Amino acid sequence: MENKRIYVDHSATTPLKQEVLDAMMPYFTQNFGNASTVYAEGREAKKAVSLAREQVAKAIGADVKEIYFTGSGTEADNWAIRGVAKANKAKGNHIITSAVEHHAVLHTCQDLEKEGFEVTYLPVDEFGMVSAEDVKNAIKDTTILVTIMMANNEIGTIMPIEEIGKVTKAAGVILHTDAVQAIGMIDIDVNKMNIDLLSMTGHKFYGPKGSGALFVRQGVKVAPFITGGAQERNKRAGTENVASIVGLGKAIELATTDIEGHTAKLRAMRDRLIDRILEEIPYTRLNGHRTQRLASNSNISFEFIEGESLLLMLDMQGISASSGSACTSGSLDPSHVLLAIGLKHEIAHGSLRVSFGDSNTMEDADRIVDSLKTIVARLREMSPLYENVKNR
Ligand SMILES: *Cc1c(COP(=O)(O)O)cnc(C)c1O
């Protein structure tokens, strides 16, 4: 019997839901109109974009006038940070972020440093958590923006955004959050949380790749990032990607309809995997917070092992997961997130991220652990470091 493959890299991307594809299909063919035109085909497209805007706004407690569609989560992050920096330059040049942000935020901040902005990269605790107190202490007269992610993509740690929102609101500083990993996992209310800008991307919640959105609170000054036509109320030029926008809208509606039920199922698989690994495989440690973590995410370090070898052997057994290290992208540097929580290089290198999704089952969790037990034992047999430990 052929075993079905197990995909557990939902933090990297998710498959498109059939219902989402069904909603998108007409906008590739019969309803192909340009949403910025006045005749029937254009009006049809515009109506679809408006519905998607309502779906996105409703999902995060925002107003439709505060939602702008982008081409990705990376674009939303770039726009939020560069747009606020540019529009508020007269007020100050200081930006606060954290050491564990996604590269879409980190590399953007580093780029702005070259343009004369000053950036504070806040450290995190051993669980990858940013403290609201640290944010408060880092704010100064010249601070124009705080950008902290809602949940970390590698170790799943959920940040205290609501507390940070109280701090930024009291200080009159703009708060941006990269909520790419949080949509469908955390109940988001931008007003209750005092969030001024929020980034998302469709492909992390069963929508299409290349679809994103940025929430910008009314009254918050953001310069356009892409200039050209008058689309998106003069803020994001370029002919609307109607099918993609429709897909994002449908996907976010589905993802936020029953967050509690959806996450309960993921959490059960995650906890089963974590508990079994820590109990049945020696020299392992959980990275990230035990409870303040995404329901889908587990990140585990296996001592004396290369994450890369682990991934390849899992792949051969039909399991698609991710290594905590950036080796896969051609760089041998260990993950900046794992280093920020204090892991030594060699331990960071032996890390594995398993992120569950809608189609996974408890049997998948068990099959992954069973495979890991054999693979880890085999790899350790070949490790001279492990040989020393055994003989101690
Ligand atoms: C995936 C991801 C992004 C990038 O989104 P894209 O749509 O792939 O550009 C940004 N931030 C976080 C936290 C992510 O996980």
Coordinates of C-alpha atoms and ligand atoms in Angstrom, one line a residue:
M1 CA 0.0 0.0 0.0
E2 CA 1.3 3.4 -0.8
N3 CA 1.3 5.9 2.1
K4 CA -0.1 9.3 1.3
R5 CA 2.3 12.2 1.7
I6 CA 1.9 14.2 4.9
Y7 CA 2.2 18.0 4.3
V8 CA 3.1 19.8 7.6
D9 CA 4.6 23.1 6.4
H10 CA 1.5 25.3 6.6
S11 CA 3.5 28.1 8.0
A12 CA 5.3 28.3 4.7
T13 CA 2.1 28.1 2.6
T14 CA -1.3 26.4 2.5
P15 CA -3.2 24.6 -0.3
L16 CA -6.0 26.7 -1.9
K17 CA -9.4 25.6 -0.7
Q18 CA -11.8 24.3 -3.3
E19 CA -14.5 26.9 -2.3
V20 CA -11.9 29.7 -2.7
L21 CA -10.9 28.4 -6.2
D22 CA -14.6 28.2 -7.1
A23 CA -15.2 31.8 -6.0
M24 CA -12.2 33.0 -8.1
M25 CA -12.7 31.1 -11.3
P26 CA -15.4 33.4 -12.9
Y27 CA -13.0 36.4 -12.6
F28 CA -10.4 34.8 -14.8
T29 CA -12.9 34.2 -17.6
Q30 CA -16.4 35.6 -18.1
N31 CA -16.0 38.4 -15.5
F32 CA -12.7 39.6 -16.7
G33 CA -13.5 43.4 -16.5
N34 CA -11.1 46.0 -15.3
A35 CA -12.5 47.1 -11.9
S36 CA -11.7 50.7 -12.6
T37 CA -13.9 51.0 -15.7
V38 CA -17.5 52.2 -15.8
Y39 CA -19.3 49.7 -18.0
A40 CA -21.0 46.5 -16.9
E41 CA -17.9 44.2 -17.0
G42 CA -16.0 46.8 -14.9
R43 CA -18.9 47.2 -12.5
E44 CA -19.1 43.5 -12.0
A45 CA -15.4 43.3 -11.1
K46 CA -15.6 46.3 -8.8
K47 CA -18.5 44.8 -7.0
A48 CA -16.4 41.6 -6.4
V49 CA -13.5 43.7 -5.0
S50 CA -15.9 45.6 -2.7
L51 CA -17.3 42.3 -1.3
A52 CA -13.7 41.1 -0.7
R53 CA -12.9 44.3 1.1
E54 CA -16.0 43.8 3.3
Q55 CA -14.9 40.3 4.1
V56 CA -11.4 41.4 5.1
A57 CA -12.6 44.3 7.1
K58 CA -15.1 42.2 9.0
A59 CA -12.5 39.5 9.8
I60 CA -10.3 42.0 11.8
G61 CA -13.0 44.5 13.1
A62 CA -12.0 47.2 10.7
D63 CA -13.9 49.6 8.3
V64 CA -13.9 48.9 4.6
K65 CA -12.2 52.3 4.0
E66 CA -9.2 51.0 6.0
I67 CA -8.4 48.0 3.8
Y68 CA -6.0 48.1 0.9
F69 CA -5.1 45.1 -1.3
T70 CA -1.5 44.3 -2.1
G71 CA 0.4 41.7 -4.0
S72 CA 1.8 39.8 -0.9
G73 CA 2.4 39.9 2.8
T74 CA 6.0 41.1 2.0
E75 CA 4.6 44.1 0.1
A76 CA 2.1 44.9 2.9
D77 CA 5.0 44.9 5.4
N78 CA 7.2 47.0 3.1
W79 CA 4.5 49.5 2.4
A80 CA 3.5 49.8 6.1
I81 CA 7.0 50.5 7.3
R82 CA 8.4 52.5 4.4
G83 CA 5.1 54.4 4.0
V84 CA 4.9 55.4 7.7
A85 CA 8.6 56.3 7.6
K86 CA 8.3 58.5 4.6
A87 CA 5.0 60.2 5.6
N88 CA 6.2 60.9 9.2
K89 CA 9.8 61.9 8.6
A90 CA 9.2 65.4 9.8
K91 CA 8.1 64.0 13.2
G92 CA 11.1 61.8 13.8
N93 CA 13.3 59.0 12.4
H94 CA 13.2 56.3 15.1
I95 CA 11.6 52.9 14.6
I96 CA 11.2 50.1 17.1
T97 CA 11.0 46.4 16.1
S98 CA 12.1 43.1 17.4
A99 CA 15.0 40.7 16.7
V100 CA 12.6 37.9 15.7
E101 CA 10.6 39.6 12.9
H102 CA 10.2 38.0 9.5
H103 CA 12.8 39.2 7.0
A104 CA 10.1 41.2 5.2
V105 CA 10.2 43.5 8.3
L106 CA 13.8 43.1 9.3
H107 CA 15.4 43.7 5.9
T108 CA 13.1 46.7 5.3
C109 CA 14.2 48.2 8.7
Q110 CA 17.8 47.6 7.8
D111 CA 17.4 49.3 4.5
L112 CA 15.8 52.3 6.2
E113 CA 18.8 52.6 8.4
K114 CA 20.9 53.2 5.3
E115 CA 18.5 56.1 4.6
G116 CA 19.1 57.8 8.0
F117 CA 16.5 56.1 10.1
E118 CA 17.4 54.8 13.5
V119 CA 16.1 51.3 14.4
T120 CA 15.9 49.6 17.8
Y121 CA 15.8 45.8 17.5
L122 CA 14.3 44.7 20.8
P123 CA 15.6 41.4 22.3
V124 CA 13.1 38.6 23.2
D125 CA 13.0 36.3 26.2
E126 CA 13.9 32.6 26.0
F127 CA 10.4 31.9 24.6
G128 CA 10.7 34.4 21.8
M129 CA 8.4 36.9 23.5
V130 CA 8.8 40.7 23.2
S131 CA 7.9 42.6 26.4
A132 CA 5.5 45.6 26.3
E133 CA 7.6 47.1 29.1
D134 CA 10.7 47.0 26.8
V135 CA 8.6 48.7 24.0
K136 CA 7.6 51.4 26.5
N137 CA 11.2 52.0 27.6
A138 CA 12.5 52.2 24.0
I139 CA 10.0 54.9 22.9
K140 CA 11.6 58.4 22.7
D141 CA 10.6 61.8 21.3
T142 CA 11.7 60.8 17.8
T143 CA 9.9 57.4 17.7
I144 CA 7.4 57.3 14.8
L145 CA 6.7 53.6 14.5
V146 CA 6.6 50.4 16.5
T147 CA 6.4 47.2 14.3
I148 CA 6.0 43.9 16.1
M149 CA 4.6 40.7 14.6
M150 CA 1.5 39.2 16.1
A151 CA 2.8 35.6 16.0
N152 CA 6.2 34.3 15.0
N153 CA 6.5 32.2 11.9
E154 CA 9.3 30.0 13.1
I155 CA 8.6 29.2 16.7
G156 CA 4.9 30.2 16.9
T157 CA 5.2 32.5 19.8
I158 CA 2.2 34.9 20.2
M159 CA 3.2 38.4 21.1
P160 CA 1.4 40.5 23.7
I161 CA 0.1 42.9 21.0
E162 CA -2.8 44.1 23.0
E163 CA -0.5 45.2 25.8
I164 CA 1.9 46.8 23.3
G165 CA -1.1 48.6 21.7
K166 CA -1.8 50.2 25.1
V167 CA 1.8 51.4 25.3
T168 CA 1.9 52.9 21.7
K169 CA -1.6 54.4 22.1
A170 CA -0.6 56.2 25.3
A171 CA 2.7 57.4 23.7
G172 CA 0.9 58.5 20.5
V173 CA 3.2 56.3 18.4
I174 CA 1.9 54.3 15.3
L175 CA 1.7 50.5 15.8
H176 CA 2.1 48.1 12.8
T177 CA 1.8 44.4 13.2
D178 CA 2.7 41.6 10.8
A179 CA -0.3 39.3 11.4
V180 CA 0.5 37.0 8.5
Q181 CA 0.7 33.9 10.7
A182 CA -2.2 35.0 13.0
I183 CA -5.1 35.2 10.6
G184 CA -7.5 32.3 11.4
M185 CA -5.5 31.5 14.5
I186 CA -6.1 34.5 16.8
D187 CA -9.3 36.5 17.1
I188 CA -8.2 39.9 15.9
D189 CA -9.9 43.2 16.7
V190 CA -7.8 46.1 15.5
N191 CA -9.7 48.6 17.7
K192 CA -9.6 46.6 20.9
M193 CA -5.9 45.9 20.2
N194 CA -5.1 49.5 19.2
I195 CA -3.4 48.4 16.0
D196 CA -2.9 51.1 13.4
L197 CA -1.6 49.0 10.5
L198 CA -1.8 45.2 10.0
S199 CA -0.3 43.0 7.2
M200 CA -1.7 39.8 5.9
T201 CA -1.3 37.4 3.0
G202 CA -3.9 35.0 1.4
H203 CA -1.7 32.0 0.9
K204 CA -1.1 31.4 4.6
F205 CA -4.9 30.8 5.2
Y206 CA -5.9 28.7 2.2
G207 CA -6.1 31.6 -0.2
P208 CA -4.1 32.3 -3.4
K209 CA -0.4 33.2 -3.5
G210 CA 0.4 36.7 -4.5
S211 CA -2.6 38.2 -2.6
G212 CA -2.2 40.4 0.4
A213 CA -3.8 43.2 2.3
L214 CA -2.8 46.1 4.5
F215 CA -5.1 47.6 7.1
V216 CA -4.4 51.3 7.7
R217 CA -6.4 53.0 10.4
Q218 CA -8.2 56.2 9.2
G219 CA -6.1 59.2 9.9
V220 CA -2.8 57.4 10.0
K221 CA -0.4 58.9 7.5
V222 CA 1.1 56.4 5.0
A223 CA 2.8 57.4 1.7
P224 CA 1.9 55.3 -1.3
F225 CA 4.4 52.5 -2.0
I226 CA 3.6 51.9 -5.6
T227 CA 2.7 54.9 -7.7
G228 CA 0.8 55.1 -10.9
G229 CA -3.0 55.0 -11.4
A230 CA -5.7 55.9 -8.9
Q231 CA -6.5 52.4 -7.8
E232 CA -7.0 51.6 -4.1
R233 CA -8.0 55.2 -3.4
N234 CA -4.7 56.6 -4.8
K235 CA -2.7 54.5 -2.4
R236 CA -1.7 51.4 -4.3
A237 CA -1.5 51.8 -8.0
G238 CA -1.9 48.9 -10.6
T239 CA -5.0 47.2 -12.1
E240 CA -6.7 45.3 -9.4
N241 CA -5.9 41.6 -9.4
V242 CA -9.6 40.8 -9.1
A243 CA -9.6 37.0 -9.0
S244 CA -6.8 37.1 -6.4
I245 CA -8.6 39.7 -4.3
V246 CA -11.8 37.6 -4.5
G247 CA -9.9 34.6 -3.3
L248 CA -8.3 36.5 -0.4
G249 CA -11.8 37.7 0.7
K250 CA -13.4 34.2 0.5
A251 CA -10.4 32.6 2.2
I252 CA -10.4 35.0 5.2
E253 CA -14.1 34.6 5.6
L254 CA -13.7 30.9 5.8
A255 CA -10.6 31.1 8.0
T256 CA -12.2 33.4 10.6
T257 CA -15.7 31.8 10.8
D258 CA -14.9 29.2 13.5
I259 CA -11.4 30.1 14.9
E260 CA -12.1 28.2 18.1
G261 CA -13.2 24.9 16.5
H262 CA -10.4 25.1 13.9
T263 CA -7.6 25.8 16.3
A264 CA -8.8 23.2 18.8
K265 CA -8.2 20.5 16.3
L266 CA -4.8 21.8 15.3
R267 CA -3.8 22.3 19.0
A268 CA -4.6 18.6 19.8
M269 CA -2.3 17.4 17.0
R270 CA 0.4 19.9 17.9
D271 CA 0.3 18.9 21.6
R272 CA 0.3 15.2 20.7
L273 CA 3.4 15.7 18.5
I274 CA 5.3 17.8 21.1
D275 CA 4.5 15.6 24.1
R276 CA 5.4 12.4 22.3
I277 CA 8.7 13.8 20.9
L278 CA 9.9 15.2 24.2
E279 CA 9.0 12.0 26.0
E280 CA 10.1 9.4 23.5
I281 CA 13.2 11.0 21.9
P282 CA 16.1 11.9 24.2
Y283 CA 18.1 15.2 23.8
T284 CA 15.2 17.2 22.4
R285 CA 13.8 20.6 23.4
L286 CA 10.8 22.6 22.5
N287 CA 11.5 26.1 21.0
G288 CA 9.0 28.8 21.7
H289 CA 6.3 29.2 24.4
R290 CA 4.5 26.1 25.6
T291 CA 1.0 27.7 25.6
Q292 CA 1.3 31.2 24.1
R293 CA 1.9 29.7 20.7
L294 CA 0.1 29.2 17.4
A295 CA -2.2 26.2 17.5
S296 CA -0.5 24.9 14.3
N297 CA 3.2 25.3 15.3
S298 CA 5.7 23.1 16.9
N299 CA 9.5 23.7 16.7
I300 CA 11.9 21.2 18.2
S301 CA 15.6 21.0 18.4
F302 CA 17.3 17.6 18.1
E303 CA 20.8 17.6 19.5
F304 CA 23.7 16.1 17.5
I305 CA 21.7 16.3 14.3
E306 CA 21.6 18.5 11.2
G307 CA 18.1 19.9 10.5
E308 CA 18.9 19.5 6.8
S309 CA 19.5 15.8 7.0
L310 CA 16.4 15.4 9.1
L311 CA 14.3 17.2 6.4
L312 CA 15.7 15.1 3.6
M313 CA 15.1 11.8 5.4
L314 CA 11.6 12.9 6.4
D315 CA 11.0 13.8 2.7
M316 CA 12.0 10.3 1.7
Q317 CA 9.4 8.9 4.1
G318 CA 6.7 11.2 2.5
I319 CA 6.7 14.0 5.1
S320 CA 7.1 17.6 4.1
A321 CA 8.3 19.8 7.0
S322 CA 10.7 22.7 7.5
S323 CA 13.9 23.1 9.3
G324 CA 14.3 26.0 11.7
S325 CA 17.5 27.0 9.9
A326 CA 17.8 29.0 6.8
C327 CA 20.0 26.3 5.1
T328 CA 17.3 25.5 2.6
S329 CA 17.7 29.0 1.1
G330 CA 21.3 28.5 0.4
S331 CA 22.6 30.2 3.5
L332 CA 24.4 28.3 6.3
D333 CA 23.6 30.8 9.0
P334 CA 21.3 29.4 11.6
S335 CA 17.9 31.1 12.1
H336 CA 18.0 34.6 13.6
V337 CA 14.9 33.6 15.6
L338 CA 16.5 30.6 17.2
L339 CA 19.7 32.6 18.0
A340 CA 17.6 35.4 19.5
I341 CA 16.0 32.9 22.0
G342 CA 19.5 32.0 23.0
L343 CA 20.2 28.7 21.2
K344 CA 23.8 27.7 20.5
H345 CA 24.6 27.5 16.7
E346 CA 24.9 23.8 16.7
I347 CA 21.5 23.3 18.4
A348 CA 19.8 25.8 16.3
H349 CA 21.0 23.8 13.3
G350 CA 19.2 20.7 14.4
S351 CA 15.8 22.2 14.5
L352 CA 12.5 21.1 12.9
R353 CA 9.3 23.0 12.4
V354 CA 6.1 21.1 11.9
S355 CA 3.1 23.2 11.1
F356 CA -0.2 21.4 10.9
G357 CA -3.2 22.4 8.8
D358 CA -6.8 21.6 8.0
S359 CA -6.2 18.3 6.2
N360 CA -3.9 16.7 8.8
T361 CA -5.1 14.1 11.3
M362 CA -4.0 12.7 14.6
E363 CA -2.6 9.6 12.7
D364 CA -0.4 12.1 10.8
A365 CA 1.0 13.4 14.1
D366 CA 1.7 9.8 15.2
R367 CA 3.3 8.8 11.9
I368 CA 5.6 11.8 12.0
V369 CA 6.8 10.9 15.5
D370 CA 7.3 7.3 14.6
S371 CA 9.4 8.3 11.5
L372 CA 11.4 10.8 13.6
K373 CA 12.2 8.1 16.1
T374 CA 13.9 5.9 13.5
I375 CA 15.5 8.8 11.6
V376 CA 16.9 10.5 14.6
A377 CA 18.3 7.2 15.9
R378 CA 19.9 6.5 12.6
L379 CA 21.4 10.0 12.2
R380 CA 22.8 10.0 15.7
E381 CA 24.4 6.6 15.0
M382 CA 26.5 8.5 12.4
S383 CA 27.3 11.4 14.6
P384 CA 30.7 11.5 16.4
L385 CA 29.3 14.0 18.9
Y386 CA 26.6 11.6 19.9
E387 CA 29.2 8.8 20.2
N388 CA 31.0 10.9 22.9
V389 CA 27.8 11.4 24.8
K390 CA 26.9 7.7 24.7
N391 CA 30.4 6.9 26.2
R392 CA 30.2 9.5 28.9
Ligands
LIG1 C1 5.0 34.3 5.0 C2 5.2 35.5 5.8 C3 5.4 36.8 5.3 C4 5.5 37.0 3.8 O1 4.3 36.9 3.1 P1 4.4 36.6 1.5 O2 2.9 36.8 1.1 O3 4.9 35.3 1.3 O4 5.2 37.7 0.9 C5 5.6 37.8 6.1 N1 5.6 37.7 7.4 C6 5.4 36.5 8.0 C7 5.4 36.4 9.5 C8 5.2 35.3 7.2 O5 5.1 34.2 7.8

